[in-house]
Short mmCIF file of C-alpha atoms in Angstrom, two decimals:
data_model
loop_
_atom_site.label_atom_id
_atom_site.label_comp_id
_atom_site.label_asym_id
_atom_site.label_seq_id
_atom_site.Cartn_x
_atom_site.Cartn_y
_atom_site.Cartn_z
CA GLY S 1 -13.40 13.89 32.15
CA ALA S 2 -10.25 11.87 31.21
CA ASP S 3 -10.44 10.50 35.92
CA ASP S 4 -13.87 9.44 35.05
CA ASP S 5 -13.16 7.61 32.11
CA GLN S 6 -10.86 5.67 33.96
CA ARG S 7 -12.49 5.08 36.47
CA HIS S 8 -15.93 3.59 34.73
CA CYS S 9 -12.97 1.36 33.12
CA ALA S 10 -11.93 -0.18 36.19
CA GLU S 11 -15.27 -0.35 37.45
CA MET S 12 -16.08 -2.59 33.96
CA CYS S 13 -13.40 -5.05 33.69
CA ASP S 14 -13.06 -5.72 37.65
CA ARG S 15 -17.24 -6.86 37.15
CA LEU S 16 -15.96 -8.47 33.62
CA GLY S 17 -12.80 -10.21 34.90
CA VAL S 18 -10.42 -8.44 32.39
CA ALA S 19 -6.98 -7.01 33.16
CA LEU S 20 -6.79 -3.32 32.58
CA ILE S 21 -3.63 -1.84 32.26
CA VAL S 22 -3.45 2.17 32.40
CA ARG S 23 -0.87 4.99 30.99
CA ARG S 24 -1.28 8.09 31.59
CA ALA S 25 0.18 10.94 29.00
CA ASP S 26 2.10 12.73 31.41
CA ASP S 27 3.73 10.21 32.71
CA THR S 28 5.48 8.80 29.57
CA GLY S 29 8.10 11.66 28.72
CA HIS S 30 7.14 12.70 25.49
CA GLU S 31 6.83 16.32 24.96
CA ARG S 32 3.27 17.36 24.13
CA ARG S 33 3.38 18.99 20.86
CA GLY S 34 1.62 20.11 17.45
CA ASN S 35 -2.23 18.82 17.09
CA LEU S 36 -3.70 17.86 20.25
CA GLN S 37 -5.42 14.77 19.77
CA ALA S 38 -2.86 14.20 16.82
CA TRP S 39 -0.47 13.61 19.70
CA ALA S 40 -2.43 11.50 22.04
CA ARG S 41 -3.45 9.35 19.34
CA GLU S 42 -0.06 8.29 19.22
CA LEU S 43 0.53 7.86 22.62
CA ARG S 44 -2.38 5.40 22.50
CA TYR S 45 -0.53 3.73 19.57
CA ALA S 46 2.67 3.51 21.38
CA ALA S 47 1.56 2.33 24.80
CA ALA S 48 -0.67 -0.67 22.67
CA ARG S 49 1.86 -1.74 20.53
CA GLU S 50 3.95 -2.19 23.87
CA LEU S 51 1.26 -4.18 25.48
CA ALA S 52 0.34 -6.14 22.10
CA ASP S 53 4.26 -7.18 21.74
CA ARG S 54 4.68 -8.40 25.63
CA CYS S 55 1.33 -10.55 25.53
CA ASP S 56 2.05 -11.65 21.65
CA ALA S 57 -1.49 -10.62 19.94
CA ASP S 58 -3.37 -7.94 17.74
CA ILE S 59 -4.18 -4.14 18.40
CA ALA S 60 -7.98 -4.09 18.61
CA SER S 61 -9.82 -0.79 17.79
CA GLY S 62 -13.45 0.67 18.26
CA HIS S 63 -13.80 2.74 14.51
CA THR S 64 -16.89 2.17 13.25
CA ALA S 65 -18.13 2.58 9.68
CA THR S 66 -19.44 5.61 10.68
CA ASP S 67 -15.42 6.76 11.92
CA GLN S 68 -14.97 5.58 8.95
CA VAL S 69 -17.01 8.51 6.55
CA GLU S 70 -15.83 10.55 9.37
CA THR S 71 -12.59 9.86 8.83
CA ILE S 72 -12.59 9.95 4.16
CA LEU S 73 -14.57 13.46 4.86
CA TYR S 74 -11.97 14.88 6.87
CA ARG S 75 -9.25 13.50 4.09
CA LEU S 76 -11.70 14.91 1.10
CA ALA S 77 -11.33 18.49 3.36
CA SER S 78 -7.53 18.33 4.52
CA SER S 79 -5.75 16.62 1.87
CA PRO S 80 -5.31 16.03 -1.67
CA SER S 81 -4.72 13.24 -2.23
CA ARG S 82 -6.36 9.53 -3.45
CA ARG S 83 -5.37 7.70 -0.90
CA ALA S 84 -7.11 9.47 1.82
CA LEU S 85 -9.93 9.02 0.40
CA LEU S 86 -9.67 5.36 1.13
CA GLY S 87 -10.54 5.62 4.58
CA MET S 88 -8.87 3.01 7.56
CA ARG S 89 -8.41 -0.98 6.39
CA PRO S 90 -10.14 -3.59 9.03
CA LYS S 91 -5.95 -4.84 9.36
CA ASP S 92 -2.83 -2.88 9.10
CA ASP S 93 -0.28 -4.47 8.44
CA SER S 94 1.72 -3.02 10.68
CA HIS S 95 3.81 -4.76 13.58
CA PRO S 96 2.02 -5.78 16.00
CA PRO S 97 -1.18 -5.54 13.41
CA LEU S 98 -3.90 -3.80 14.29
CA VAL S 99 -7.02 -4.57 13.14
CA ARG S 100 -10.20 -3.24 13.29
CA PRO S 101 -13.41 -5.75 13.39
CA LEU S 102 -15.62 -2.98 13.60
CA LEU S 103 -16.05 -1.15 10.75
CA SER S 104 -18.97 -2.96 8.95
CA VAL S 105 -21.29 -1.78 11.84
CA THR S 106 -22.43 2.22 12.72
CA ARG S 107 -21.77 4.30 15.43
CA ALA S 108 -25.84 2.91 16.25
CA SER S 109 -25.53 0.02 15.92
CA THR S 110 -22.76 -0.54 18.72
CA ALA S 111 -24.33 1.89 21.10
CA GLU S 112 -27.95 -0.39 20.63
CA HIS S 113 -25.99 -3.72 21.48
CA CYS S 114 -24.87 -2.46 24.29
CA ARG S 115 -27.72 -1.38 25.98
CA ALA S 116 -29.48 -4.30 24.92
CA ARG S 117 -26.84 -6.14 27.49
CA GLY S 118 -26.50 -3.37 29.80
CA LEU S 119 -23.37 -2.55 28.77
CA GLU S 120 -22.50 1.04 29.65
CA TRP S 121 -19.85 2.92 28.01
CA ARG S 122 -18.43 6.50 28.03
CA GLU S 123 -17.57 9.51 25.53
CA ASP S 124 -15.28 11.29 25.42
CA GLU S 125 -16.25 15.10 25.95
CA SER S 126 -14.59 16.49 23.55
CA ASN S 127 -16.84 14.88 20.57
CA ALA S 128 -19.38 17.09 21.88
CA THR S 129 -17.50 20.51 21.35
CA ASP S 130 -16.66 21.72 17.28
CA ALA S 131 -12.94 22.63 19.07
CA TYR S 132 -11.89 19.86 16.92
CA ALA S 133 -11.70 19.03 12.51
CA ARG S 134 -13.45 15.88 13.25
CA GLY S 135 -16.39 17.55 15.71
CA ARG S 136 -17.20 19.96 12.92
CA VAL S 137 -17.60 17.41 10.47
CA ARG S 138 -19.64 14.95 12.69
CA HIS S 139 -22.28 17.80 13.42
CA GLY S 140 -21.75 19.63 10.81
CA LEU S 141 -20.97 18.24 7.22
CA VAL S 142 -21.96 14.83 8.01
CA PRO S 143 -25.95 16.31 8.44
CA ALA S 144 -25.59 18.91 5.66
CA LEU S 145 -24.95 15.64 3.53
CA GLU S 146 -27.16 13.64 4.86
CA ALA S 147 -29.83 16.62 4.46
CA ILE S 148 -28.79 16.66 0.86
CA HIS S 149 -29.67 12.36 0.25
CA PRO S 150 -30.66 9.84 2.72
CA ALA S 151 -28.05 7.69 1.54
CA ALA S 152 -24.62 10.04 1.93
CA GLN S 153 -22.82 7.65 4.69
CA ALA S 154 -24.12 4.12 2.86
CA ASN S 155 -22.52 6.38 -0.23
CA VAL S 156 -19.73 7.27 1.05
CA LEU S 157 -18.48 3.96 2.56
CA ALA S 158 -19.64 2.46 -1.61
CA LEU S 159 -17.12 4.56 -2.70
CA ALA S 160 -14.20 4.21 -0.79
CA GLN S 161 -14.80 0.50 -0.80
CA THR S 162 -14.55 1.41 -5.04
CA LEU S 163 -11.02 2.88 -4.65
CA ARG S 164 -10.07 0.09 -2.07
CA ASP S 165 -10.45 -2.73 -5.08
CA GLU S 166 -9.05 0.15 -7.75
CA ALA S 167 -6.20 -0.32 -5.55
CA ALA S 168 -5.33 -3.33 -5.67
CA VAL S 169 -4.73 -3.12 -9.46
CA LEU S 170 -2.84 0.15 -9.34
CA ASP S 171 -0.47 -2.14 -7.07
CA GLU S 172 -0.14 -4.86 -9.62
CA VAL S 173 1.05 -2.21 -12.18
CA ILE S 174 3.13 -0.65 -10.25
CA ASP S 175 5.01 -3.97 -9.56
CA SER S 176 4.59 -4.84 -12.71
CA VAL S 177 6.77 -1.17 -12.98
CA LEU S 178 9.13 -1.84 -10.51
CA ALA S 179 9.87 -5.71 -11.02
CA GLY S 180 10.60 -5.91 -7.36
CA ARG S 181 13.43 -3.01 -7.74
CA SER S 182 13.75 -0.37 -5.05
CA GLU S 183 14.63 1.97 -8.05
CA ILE S 184 13.94 3.08 -11.88
CA ALA S 185 15.67 4.84 -14.43
CA LEU S 186 14.99 8.23 -15.14
CA SER S 187 14.22 7.55 -18.53
CA THR S 188 11.63 4.75 -17.67
CA LEU S 189 10.32 6.98 -15.54
CA HIS S 190 9.64 9.84 -17.27
CA ALA S 191 8.39 7.45 -20.39
CA LEU S 192 5.24 6.76 -17.65
CA ALA S 193 2.01 8.28 -18.17
CA PRO S 194 1.93 11.37 -15.59
CA ALA S 195 -0.62 9.52 -13.28
CA LEU S 196 1.35 6.34 -12.95
CA ARG S 197 4.27 8.39 -12.39
CA ARG S 198 2.83 9.71 -9.75
CA LEU S 199 2.05 6.15 -8.24
CA VAL S 200 5.24 4.66 -8.89
CA VAL S 201 7.20 7.49 -7.09
CA GLN S 202 5.05 7.33 -4.11
CA ARG S 203 5.77 3.76 -3.71
CA LEU S 204 9.07 4.54 -3.81
CA ALA S 205 9.19 7.17 -1.58
CA ASP S 206 6.68 5.79 0.89
CA GLU S 207 9.13 2.05 1.35
CA ALA S 208 12.55 4.29 1.84
CA ALA S 209 10.43 6.07 4.78
CA GLY S 210 8.83 2.85 5.97
CA GLY S 211 5.14 4.42 5.78
CA PRO S 212 3.40 7.15 4.04
CA ALA S 213 5.47 9.76 3.03
CA ALA S 214 2.93 12.49 2.11
CA GLY S 215 2.82 14.08 -0.78
CA VAL S 216 6.10 13.27 -2.62
CA GLY S 217 3.51 11.93 -5.90
CA ARG S 218 2.95 16.13 -6.43
CA ARG S 219 6.29 16.45 -6.98
CA ALA S 220 6.20 13.21 -9.72
CA ASP S 221 7.61 15.24 -12.63
CA GLU S 222 10.20 17.74 -10.71
CA ILE S 223 12.22 14.32 -9.36
CA ALA S 224 11.49 12.81 -13.39
CA GLY S 225 13.30 15.80 -14.26
CA LEU S 226 16.46 15.23 -12.11
CA ALA S 227 19.68 15.55 -14.22
CA GLN S 228 20.49 11.98 -15.93
CA ARG S 229 24.02 12.74 -15.47
CA GLY S 230 25.92 12.98 -12.28
CA THR S 231 24.30 12.91 -9.25
CA ALA S 232 21.47 14.83 -8.26
CA ALA S 233 18.90 15.38 -4.59
CA LEU S 234 16.43 16.68 -4.24
CA ASP S 235 14.60 16.52 -0.47
CA LEU S 236 11.11 16.02 -0.14
CA PRO S 237 8.01 15.73 2.42
CA GLY S 238 7.58 12.91 4.33
CA GLY S 239 11.15 13.13 5.16
CA VAL S 240 12.83 11.19 2.44
CA ARG S 241 14.95 12.19 0.27
CA ALA S 242 15.20 11.18 -4.37
CA THR S 243 18.80 11.21 -5.61
CA ALA S 244 19.67 10.24 -9.06
CA ARG S 245 22.48 8.58 -9.93
CA GLY S 246 24.05 8.20 -13.52
CA GLY S 247 20.56 8.05 -14.39
CA LEU S 248 19.15 6.19 -11.88
CA LEU S 249 16.90 7.04 -9.22
CA THR S 250 16.53 6.27 -5.72
CA PHE S 251 14.77 6.94 -2.28
CA ALA S 252 15.90 7.35 0.99
CA PRO S 253 15.58 8.95 4.29
CA THR S 254 16.84 12.22 4.42
CA PRO S 255 20.45 12.62 5.90
CA SER S 256 20.61 14.80 9.56
CA LEU S 257 21.25 18.14 9.98
CA PRO S 258 24.48 16.76 11.51
CA ALA S 259 25.88 13.96 8.64
CA ARG S 260 24.53 16.29 6.16
CA ARG S 261 27.09 19.32 7.42
CA ALA S 262 29.57 16.93 7.46
CA ARG S 263 29.29 15.97 4.21
CA ARG S 264 29.90 19.42 3.22
CA SER S 265 32.44 19.63 4.84
CA THR S 266 34.50 16.84 3.55
#
């Protein structure tokens, strides 16, 4: 259905007098790998960042409150992380910024808005199949939860908002522990409560990775147990390495394989 999607967008933009630039995935030179939808999403955002940089503009996505619920439920099932339950943020401070202006309205509301104004839209044909996890959440899990309680979706969104509010408080606690530093003494880390230890380790790992380094926080106890004398290193998920040197713990991107081999040979 991609050709029909493109044709619809071209006709709509022509009628509205809006510029349209098309990027085809098979022309990008990026080899398809892993999860098809994740791969396609990476290409879409890469193209959007390129165009937004060129125009000095933000990137706006059409995610709705309904998409938010589906995202949270999917992450609940697939990721053992509290952060996964925070959902998508209205604005991501990436470069260029990504904004989601429709997160407060449902998919049904956006559809009604378009119908009332004579605006036609296209449904991604993959939305109608259960071949992808997102489709199984949409067609199976969400209706099952609504059968248990009619306010299920609203309750999921309310919980996510509560967790985001609490995350802001937790960020302040982490800030107070690190005091602007990008390292921490192993003795200090070991003395922290387990939950705070996980949060501090995750923050340092994320900063080293330049983004979420998923799963590192779950290794916090192992990291805190690194030798306080001499030098010890531990390669972790998310492409980061924890290094303890003289009792001081730091994080950095995991060196490439050739670089590691070169160090071993010297």
